[in-house]
PDB file of C-alpha atoms in Angstrom:
ATOM      1  CA  MET A   1     -12.453  38.635  -7.588  1.00  0.00           C
ATOM      2  CA  LEU A   2     -13.390  36.436  -4.544  1.00  0.00           C
ATOM      3  CA  GLY A   3     -12.584  33.508  -6.229  1.00  0.00           C
ATOM      4  CA  LEU A   4      -9.224  34.471  -6.788  1.00  0.00           C
ATOM      5  CA  LEU A   5      -8.620  35.459  -3.198  1.00  0.00           C
ATOM      6  CA  GLY A   6     -10.198  32.014  -2.022  1.00  0.00           C
ATOM      7  CA  VAL A   7      -7.814  30.194  -4.499  1.00  0.00           C
ATOM      8  CA  LEU A   8      -4.594  32.149  -2.980  1.00  0.00           C
ATOM      9  CA  VAL A   9      -5.789  31.439   0.408  1.00  0.00           C
ATOM     10  CA  LEU A  10      -5.833  27.695  -0.338  1.00  0.00           C
ATOM     11  CA  ILE A  11      -2.335  28.023  -1.902  1.00  0.00           C
ATOM     12  CA  ALA A  12      -0.880  29.772   1.137  1.00  0.00           C
ATOM     13  CA  ILE A  13      -2.656  27.063   3.630  1.00  0.00           C
ATOM     14  CA  GLY A  14      -1.547  24.453   1.522  1.00  0.00           C
ATOM     15  CA  PHE A  15       1.961  25.958   1.439  1.00  0.00           C
ATOM     16  CA  PHE A  16       2.345  26.299   5.294  1.00  0.00           C
ATOM     17  CA  PHE A  17       0.804  23.106   6.227  1.00  0.00           C
ATOM     18  CA  GLY A  18       1.610  21.057   3.878  1.00  0.00           C
ATOM     19  CA  ARG A  19       5.332  22.206   4.588  1.00  0.00           C
ATOM     20  CA  ILE A  20       5.019  21.502   7.776  1.00  0.00           C
ATOM     21  CA  ASN A  21       3.219  18.043   7.778  1.00  0.00           C
ATOM     22  CA  GLU A  22       5.778  16.843   5.186  1.00  0.00           C
ATOM     23  CA  ALA A  23       8.585  17.651   7.348  1.00  0.00           C
ATOM     24  CA  ARG A  24       6.813  16.055  10.450  1.00  0.00           C
ATOM     25  CA  HIS A  25       6.412  12.955   8.157  1.00  0.00           C
ATOM     26  CA  PHE A  26       9.927  12.788   7.172  1.00  0.00           C
ATOM     27  CA  ALA A  27      11.178  13.102  10.755  1.00  0.00           C
ATOM     28  CA  ARG A  28       8.794  10.319  12.063  1.00  0.00           C
ATOM     29  CA  LEU A  29       9.818   8.110   8.840  1.00  0.00           C
ATOM     30  CA  ASP A  30      13.661   8.336   9.706  1.00  0.00           C
ATOM     31  CA  VAL A  31      13.016   7.600  13.452  1.00  0.00           C
ATOM     32  CA  ARG A  32      10.732   4.247  12.650  1.00  0.00           C
ATOM     33  CA  GLU A  33      13.235   3.408   9.922  1.00  0.00           C
ATOM     34  CA  ALA A  34      16.365   3.277  12.253  1.00  0.00           C
ATOM     35  CA  GLU A  35      14.224   1.375  14.563  1.00  0.00           C
ATOM     36  CA  LEU A  36      13.397  -1.300  12.329  1.00  0.00           C
ATOM     37  CA  ALA A  37      16.513  -1.274  10.580  1.00  0.00           C
ATOM     38  CA  TYR A  38      17.515  -4.535  11.884  1.00  0.00           C
ATOM     39  CA  ILE A  39      14.716  -6.499   9.509  1.00  0.00           C
ATOM     40  CA  THR A  40      16.546  -6.914   6.432  1.00  0.00           C
ATOM     41  CA  MET A  41      14.970  -7.103   3.065  1.00  0.00           C
ATOM     42  CA  THR A  42      15.393  -8.453  -0.351  1.00  0.00           C
ATOM     43  CA  ASN A  43      13.374  -8.483  -3.388  1.00  0.00           C
ATOM     44  CA  THR A  44      14.666 -12.054  -4.370  1.00  0.00           C
ATOM     45  CA  LYS A  45      12.765 -15.182  -3.513  1.00  0.00           C
ATOM     46  CA  GLN A  46      15.804 -16.950  -1.715  1.00  0.00           C
ATOM     47  CA  ILE A  47      15.076 -17.944   2.004  1.00  0.00           C
ATOM     48  CA  PRO A  48      17.983 -17.328   4.009  1.00  0.00           C
ATOM     49  CA  ASP A  49      19.773 -19.943   5.827  1.00  0.00           C
ATOM     50  CA  GLY A  50      18.176 -20.825   9.658  1.00  0.00           C
ATOM     51  CA  MET A  51      14.717 -19.554   8.850  1.00  0.00           C
ATOM     52  CA  SER A  52      11.925 -21.913  10.083  1.00  0.00           C
ATOM     53  CA  ALA A  53       8.527 -19.778  10.348  1.00  0.00           C
ATOM     54  CA  SER A  54       7.019 -17.327   7.666  1.00  0.00           C
ATOM     55  CA  LEU A  55       4.408 -14.921   7.565  1.00  0.00           C
ATOM     56  CA  PHE A  56       2.733 -13.053   4.775  1.00  0.00           C
ATOM     57  CA  VAL A  57       2.998  -8.996   5.644  1.00  0.00           C
ATOM     58  CA  ASN A  58       1.698  -6.145   3.815  1.00  0.00           C
ATOM     59  CA  GLY A  59       1.385  -2.362   4.477  1.00  0.00           C
ATOM     60  CA  ASN A  60      -0.501   0.211   2.692  1.00  0.00           C
ATOM     61  CA  VAL A  61      -1.081   4.157   2.550  1.00  0.00           C
ATOM     62  CA  VAL A  62      -2.558   6.621   0.530  1.00  0.00           C
ATOM     63  CA  ILE A  63      -1.451  10.094   0.327  1.00  0.00           C
ATOM     64  CA  SER A  64      -2.522  13.383  -0.985  1.00  0.00           C
ATOM     65  CA  ILE A  65      -0.764  16.470  -1.864  1.00  0.00           C
ATOM     66  CA  ASP A  66      -1.167  19.660  -1.160  1.00  0.00           C
ATOM     67  CA  TYR A  67      -2.826  22.574  -2.648  1.00  0.00           C
ATOM     68  CA  PHE A  68       0.401  24.592  -3.574  1.00  0.00           C
ATOM     69  CA  LYS A  69       1.974  21.620  -4.582  1.00  0.00           C
ATOM     70  CA  ARG A  70      -0.728  20.701  -7.131  1.00  0.00           C
ATOM     71  CA  ILE A  71      -0.798  24.079  -8.449  1.00  0.00           C
ATOM     72  CA  GLY A  72       3.146  24.014  -8.709  1.00  0.00           C
ATOM     73  CA  ALA A  73       2.965  20.661 -10.550  1.00  0.00           C
ATOM     74  CA  ALA A  74       0.375  22.241 -12.906  1.00  0.00           C
ATOM     75  CA  LEU A  75       2.251  25.034 -13.888  1.00  0.00           C
ATOM     76  CA  ARG A  76       5.494  22.697 -14.225  1.00  0.00           C
ATOM     77  CA  GLY A  77       3.328  20.323 -16.472  1.00  0.00           C
ATOM     78  CA  LEU A  78       3.154  23.049 -18.984  1.00  0.00           C
ATOM     79  CA  VAL A  79       6.932  23.344 -19.623  1.00  0.00           C
ATOM     80  CA  GLY A  80       7.911  19.870 -18.543  1.00  0.00           C
ATOM     81  CA  GLY A  81      10.910  18.618 -16.468  1.00  0.00           C
ATOM     82  CA  ARG A  82      11.448  16.983 -13.355  1.00  0.00           C
ATOM     83  CA  MET A  83       8.263  17.051 -10.759  1.00  0.00           C
ATOM     84  CA  GLY A  84      10.225  17.532  -7.416  1.00  0.00           C
ATOM     85  CA  THR A  85       6.813  17.895  -5.915  1.00  0.00           C
ATOM     86  CA  TYR A  86       5.385  14.622  -6.828  1.00  0.00           C
ATOM     87  CA  THR A  87       8.988  12.893  -6.427  1.00  0.00           C
ATOM     88  CA  THR A  88       8.551  13.738  -2.663  1.00  0.00           C
ATOM     89  CA  LEU A  89       4.900  12.811  -2.335  1.00  0.00           C
ATOM     90  CA  VAL A  90       5.838   8.925  -3.622  1.00  0.00           C
ATOM     91  CA  GLU A  91       8.744   8.541  -1.602  1.00  0.00           C
ATOM     92  CA  ARG A  92       6.596   9.795   1.163  1.00  0.00           C
ATOM     93  CA  ALA A  93       4.087   6.961   0.475  1.00  0.00           C
ATOM     94  CA  ARG A  94       6.722   4.145  -0.291  1.00  0.00           C
ATOM     95  CA  ARG A  95       8.527   4.601   2.655  1.00  0.00           C
ATOM     96  CA  GLU A  96       5.634   4.917   4.663  1.00  0.00           C
ATOM     97  CA  ALA A  97       4.030   1.773   3.056  1.00  0.00           C
ATOM     98  CA  ILE A  98       7.417  -0.071   3.868  1.00  0.00           C
ATOM     99  CA  VAL A  99       7.556   0.584   7.281  1.00  0.00           C
ATOM    100  CA  ARG A 100       3.870  -0.288   8.252  1.00  0.00           C
ATOM    101  CA  MET A 101       4.818  -3.685   6.561  1.00  0.00           C
ATOM    102  CA  LYS A 102       8.043  -3.909   8.705  1.00  0.00           C
ATOM    103  CA  THR A 103       5.768  -2.954  11.837  1.00  0.00           C
ATOM    104  CA  GLU A 104       3.739  -6.004  11.344  1.00  0.00           C
ATOM    105  CA  ALA A 105       6.843  -7.995  10.889  1.00  0.00           C
ATOM    106  CA  GLU A 106       8.229  -6.585  14.149  1.00  0.00           C
ATOM    107  CA  ALA A 107       5.156  -7.235  16.015  1.00  0.00           C
ATOM    108  CA  ASN A 108       5.421 -11.081  14.930  1.00  0.00           C
ATOM    109  CA  GLY A 109       9.042 -11.395  15.924  1.00  0.00           C
ATOM    110  CA  MET A 110      10.002 -11.538  12.580  1.00  0.00           C
ATOM    111  CA  THR A 111      13.952 -10.724  11.270  1.00  0.00           C
ATOM    112  CA  HIS A 112      13.682 -10.918   7.316  1.00  0.00           C
ATOM    113  CA  ILE A 113      11.477  -9.778   4.754  1.00  0.00           C
ATOM    114  CA  ALA A 114      11.725 -11.919   1.372  1.00  0.00           C
ATOM    115  CA  ASN A 115      10.205 -10.964  -2.152  1.00  0.00           C
ATOM    116  CA  LEU A 116       9.462  -7.261  -1.195  1.00  0.00           C
ATOM    117  CA  ARG A 117       6.858  -6.029  -3.683  1.00  0.00           C
ATOM    118  CA  LEU A 118       5.856  -2.365  -4.387  1.00  0.00           C
ATOM    119  CA  GLU A 119       2.894  -1.552  -5.793  1.00  0.00           C
ATOM    120  CA  THR A 120       1.820   2.202  -6.750  1.00  0.00           C
ATOM    121  CA  ALA A 121      -1.767   2.697  -7.810  1.00  0.00           C
ATOM    122  CA  SER A 122      -3.311   5.918  -8.634  1.00  0.00           C
ATOM    123  CA  VAL A 123      -6.591   5.282  -6.982  1.00  0.00           C
ATOM    124  CA  PHE A 124      -9.823   6.484  -7.755  1.00  0.00           C
ATOM    125  CA  LYS A 125      -8.219   8.406 -10.756  1.00  0.00           C
ATOM    126  CA  ASN A 126     -11.212   8.911 -13.227  1.00  0.00           C
ATOM    127  CA  ALA A 127     -13.411  10.435 -10.602  1.00  0.00           C
ATOM    128  CA  LYS A 128     -15.204  13.432 -11.160  1.00  0.00           C
ATOM    129  CA  THR A 129     -13.790  15.013  -7.887  1.00  0.00           C
ATOM    130  CA  ASP A 130      -9.983  13.750  -9.134  1.00  0.00           C
ATOM    131  CA  ILE A 131      -7.498  14.514  -6.234  1.00  0.00           C
ATOM    132  CA  GLY A 132      -3.975  14.108  -6.629  1.00  0.00           C
ATOM    133  CA  SER A 133      -3.474  11.261  -4.108  1.00  0.00           C
ATOM    134  CA  ILE A 134      -1.424   7.652  -4.502  1.00  0.00           C
ATOM    135  CA  GLU A 135      -1.514   4.610  -3.126  1.00  0.00           C
ATOM    136  CA  VAL A 136       1.351   2.345  -2.294  1.00  0.00           C
ATOM    137  CA  PHE A 137       1.129  -0.942  -1.070  1.00  0.00           C
ATOM    138  CA  ALA A 138       4.208  -2.992  -0.126  1.00  0.00           C
ATOM    139  CA  TYR A 139       4.027  -6.565   0.466  1.00  0.00           C
ATOM    140  CA  GLY A 140       6.266  -9.530   1.155  1.00  0.00           C
ATOM    141  CA  THR A 141       7.014 -13.046   3.223  1.00  0.00           C
ATOM    142  CA  ALA A 142       8.190 -11.836   6.650  1.00  0.00           C
ATOM    143  CA  LEU A 143      10.817 -14.689   7.888  1.00  0.00           C
ATOM    144  CA  LYS A 144      12.519 -15.665  11.160  1.00  0.00           C
TER     145      LYS A 144
ATOM    146  CA  MET B   1     -12.461 -22.296   7.605  1.00  0.00           C
ATOM    147  CA  ARG B   2      -8.933 -24.072   8.118  1.00  0.00           C
ATOM    148  CA  ASN B   3      -5.813 -22.315   8.978  1.00  0.00           C
ATOM    149  CA  ILE B   4      -4.121 -21.526   5.355  1.00  0.00           C
ATOM    150  CA  GLU B   5      -0.903 -20.170   5.203  1.00  0.00           C
ATOM    151  CA  LEU B   6       0.038 -17.537   2.927  1.00  0.00           C
ATOM    152  CA  THR B   7       3.474 -16.573   1.049  1.00  0.00           C
ATOM    153  CA  ASN B   8       4.684 -14.864  -1.983  1.00  0.00           C
ATOM    154  CA  LEU B   9       7.717 -17.067  -2.150  1.00  0.00           C
ATOM    155  CA  GLU B  10       7.693 -20.492  -3.990  1.00  0.00           C
ATOM    156  CA  THR B  11       8.020 -22.506  -0.842  1.00  0.00           C
ATOM    157  CA  LEU B  12       7.594 -22.339   2.905  1.00  0.00           C
ATOM    158  CA  PRO B  13      10.453 -22.769   5.007  1.00  0.00           C
ATOM    159  CA  GLY B  14      11.037 -26.071   6.232  1.00  0.00           C
ATOM    160  CA  ARG B  15       8.068 -27.693   4.545  1.00  0.00           C
ATOM    161  CA  THR B  16       7.751 -29.864   1.478  1.00  0.00           C
ATOM    162  CA  ILE B  17       4.912 -29.306  -1.225  1.00  0.00           C
ATOM    163  CA  VAL B  18       2.819 -32.302  -1.571  1.00  0.00           C
ATOM    164  CA  LYS B  19       0.251 -31.724  -4.212  1.00  0.00           C
ATOM    165  CA  HIS B  20      -0.313 -28.735  -6.499  1.00  0.00           C
ATOM    166  CA  LEU B  21      -4.024 -27.594  -6.683  1.00  0.00           C
ATOM    167  CA  GLY B  22      -4.036 -25.153  -9.151  1.00  0.00           C
ATOM    168  CA  MET B  23      -4.738 -21.322  -9.123  1.00  0.00           C
ATOM    169  CA  VAL B  24      -7.058 -19.984  -6.751  1.00  0.00           C
ATOM    170  CA  GLN B  25      -8.315 -16.195  -6.676  1.00  0.00           C
ATOM    171  CA  GLY B  26     -10.122 -13.390  -5.013  1.00  0.00           C
ATOM    172  CA  ASN B  27     -11.149 -10.090  -6.527  1.00  0.00           C
ATOM    173  CA  THR B  28     -13.415  -7.016  -4.757  1.00  0.00           C
ATOM    174  CA  VAL B  29     -14.358  -3.598  -6.485  1.00  0.00           C
ATOM    175  CA  ARG B  30     -14.988  -0.801  -4.087  1.00  0.00           C
ATOM    176  CA  ALA B  31     -16.475   2.260  -4.930  1.00  0.00           C
ATOM    177  CA  LYS B  32     -15.567   5.128  -2.375  1.00  0.00           C
ATOM    178  CA  HIS B  33     -18.418   7.118  -0.681  1.00  0.00           C
ATOM    179  CA  VAL B  34     -19.004  10.482  -0.247  1.00  0.00           C
ATOM    180  CA  GLY B  35     -18.245  11.121   3.358  1.00  0.00           C
ATOM    181  CA  ARG B  36     -15.044   9.831   3.021  1.00  0.00           C
ATOM    182  CA  ASP B  37     -14.561  11.779   0.087  1.00  0.00           C
ATOM    183  CA  ILE B  38     -15.596  15.408   1.546  1.00  0.00           C
ATOM    184  CA  MET B  39     -12.924  14.617   4.284  1.00  0.00           C
ATOM    185  CA  ALA B  40     -10.327  13.656   1.583  1.00  0.00           C
ATOM    186  CA  GLY B  41     -11.201  17.007  -0.058  1.00  0.00           C
ATOM    187  CA  LEU B  42     -10.312  18.933   2.925  1.00  0.00           C
ATOM    188  CA  LYS B  43      -6.955  16.666   3.593  1.00  0.00           C
ATOM    189  CA  ASN B  44      -6.201  17.458  -0.021  1.00  0.00           C
ATOM    190  CA  ILE B  45      -5.660  21.164   0.794  1.00  0.00           C
ATOM    191  CA  VAL B  46      -3.021  20.541   3.495  1.00  0.00           C
ATOM    192  CA  GLY B  47      -1.535  17.431   2.148  1.00  0.00           C
ATOM    193  CA  GLY B  48      -1.003  14.353   3.897  1.00  0.00           C
ATOM    194  CA  GLU B  49      -2.390  10.823   4.391  1.00  0.00           C
ATOM    195  CA  LEU B  50      -6.239   9.933   3.480  1.00  0.00           C
ATOM    196  CA  THR B  51      -6.698   7.695   6.694  1.00  0.00           C
ATOM    197  CA  GLY B  52     -10.556   6.521   4.849  1.00  0.00           C
ATOM    198  CA  TYR B  53      -8.772   5.776   1.426  1.00  0.00           C
ATOM    199  CA  THR B  54      -6.417   3.754   3.144  1.00  0.00           C
ATOM    200  CA  GLU B  55      -8.414   1.761   5.182  1.00  0.00           C
ATOM    201  CA  LEU B  56     -10.833   1.178   2.657  1.00  0.00           C
ATOM    202  CA  LEU B  57      -8.258   0.025   0.468  1.00  0.00           C
ATOM    203  CA  SER B  58      -6.750  -2.326   3.056  1.00  0.00           C
ATOM    204  CA  GLU B  59     -10.495  -3.690   4.155  1.00  0.00           C
ATOM    205  CA  SER B  60     -11.076  -4.370   0.135  1.00  0.00           C
ATOM    206  CA  ARG B  61      -7.992  -6.315   0.268  1.00  0.00           C
ATOM    207  CA  GLU B  62      -8.753  -8.265   3.146  1.00  0.00           C
ATOM    208  CA  GLU B  63     -11.879  -9.214   1.324  1.00  0.00           C
ATOM    209  CA  SER B  64     -10.121 -10.328  -1.513  1.00  0.00           C
ATOM    210  CA  VAL B  65      -7.718 -12.376   0.440  1.00  0.00           C
ATOM    211  CA  SER B  66     -10.625 -14.060   2.372  1.00  0.00           C
ATOM    212  CA  ARG B  67     -12.160 -14.934  -0.845  1.00  0.00           C
ATOM    213  CA  MET B  68      -9.424 -16.653  -1.939  1.00  0.00           C
ATOM    214  CA  ILE B  69      -8.931 -18.315   1.074  1.00  0.00           C
ATOM    215  CA  GLU B  70     -11.933 -19.548   0.995  1.00  0.00           C
ATOM    216  CA  GLU B  71     -11.488 -20.995  -2.516  1.00  0.00           C
ATOM    217  CA  ALA B  72      -8.264 -22.526  -1.577  1.00  0.00           C
ATOM    218  CA  SER B  73      -9.825 -24.375   1.818  1.00  0.00           C
ATOM    219  CA  ALA B  74     -12.643 -25.666  -0.541  1.00  0.00           C
ATOM    220  CA  LEU B  75      -9.857 -27.521  -2.539  1.00  0.00           C
ATOM    221  CA  GLY B  76      -8.332 -28.967   0.756  1.00  0.00           C
ATOM    222  CA  ALA B  77      -5.192 -26.718   0.183  1.00  0.00           C
ATOM    223  CA  ASN B  78      -3.375 -25.715   3.545  1.00  0.00           C
ATOM    224  CA  ALA B  79      -1.206 -23.267   2.036  1.00  0.00           C
ATOM    225  CA  ILE B  80      -1.012 -20.463  -0.806  1.00  0.00           C
ATOM    226  CA  LEU B  81       2.355 -19.864  -2.908  1.00  0.00           C
ATOM    227  CA  ASN B  82       3.282 -16.922  -4.851  1.00  0.00           C
ATOM    228  CA  VAL B  83       0.261 -14.804  -3.629  1.00  0.00           C
ATOM    229  CA  ARG B  84       0.430 -11.568  -6.071  1.00  0.00           C
ATOM    230  CA  PHE B  85      -1.887  -8.325  -5.801  1.00  0.00           C
ATOM    231  CA  SER B  86      -3.176  -6.399  -8.326  1.00  0.00           C
ATOM    232  CA  THR B  87      -4.950  -2.931  -8.005  1.00  0.00           C
ATOM    233  CA  SER B  88      -7.042  -1.270 -11.056  1.00  0.00           C
ATOM    234  CA  SER B  89      -9.146   1.555 -11.424  1.00  0.00           C
ATOM    235  CA  VAL B  90     -12.228   0.245 -13.431  1.00  0.00           C
ATOM    236  CA  SER B  91     -14.233   2.853 -13.775  1.00  0.00           C
ATOM    237  CA  ALA B  92     -14.863   6.434 -12.121  1.00  0.00           C
ATOM    238  CA  GLY B  93     -14.423   6.442  -8.547  1.00  0.00           C
ATOM    239  CA  ALA B  94     -14.154   2.374  -8.321  1.00  0.00           C
ATOM    240  CA  SER B  95     -11.116   0.215  -7.820  1.00  0.00           C
ATOM    241  CA  GLU B  96     -10.343  -3.359  -8.259  1.00  0.00           C
ATOM    242  CA  LEU B  97      -8.522  -5.195  -5.800  1.00  0.00           C
ATOM    243  CA  TYR B  98      -7.271  -8.666  -7.207  1.00  0.00           C
ATOM    244  CA  VAL B  99      -5.308 -11.191  -5.697  1.00  0.00           C
ATOM    245  CA  TYR B 100      -4.358 -14.335  -6.743  1.00  0.00           C
ATOM    246  CA  GLY B 101      -1.527 -17.602  -6.034  1.00  0.00           C
ATOM    247  CA  THR B 102      -1.073 -20.885  -6.427  1.00  0.00           C
ATOM    248  CA  ALA B 103      -3.158 -23.257  -3.781  1.00  0.00           C
ATOM    249  CA  VAL B 104      -0.793 -26.267  -2.356  1.00  0.00           C
ATOM    250  CA  ILE B 105      -0.982 -29.024   0.235  1.00  0.00           C
ATOM    251  CA  VAL B 106       2.263 -28.873   2.249  1.00  0.00           C
ATOM    252  CA  SER B 107       3.762 -31.360   4.759  1.00  0.00           C
TER     253      SER B 107
END
């Protein structure tokens, strides 16, 4: 009985704080992305005309899902279908990694990023205390 | 250690490749540690970034890169082209970070 109560409390905490965290994170991402929009990105290896210097840039982030969504995803796993909860998790991670990479490019006065690569890894997956987290690593060559 | 330029393109803007020196690589396997794990466990309830893990992985990647750079400078290279990363979880609780590229001399 006490155990069940504990789980319910965790779900409630996860629901409220997870939601607030996610909304704040998305708001932060929107602002940063708008500020960094002048740095163009491509995933081709072509160097645009007039570029004279290059710098290898990267950004990474490990993001974890909240308890409420984890339970929700576990239930969804029974019936199959689109897992909305994990969709936003990877979206947040990917956007954050790109923003960090672009921030590094911005600090060095770069205006373009060529050959952008994104790598998604589920880190430390097989560990006993498995936590629903993923890592996204973005890298590319910044040019100016 | 001499200054080595990294890029994941096949050329450097405004430079020409004088000599190819072959593939260079660096790797490191890191395990997470308990302290970080406890914090991550708490964070796992509310969701959000696991800063400890972000740092751990980014440090490990830097270490791989510096190993690759050491190898390249031993060959006398001044640039590494077409750098790629790869991450895999080798065993429970440990990740391997691997980086590789082509060492070259550019003018």
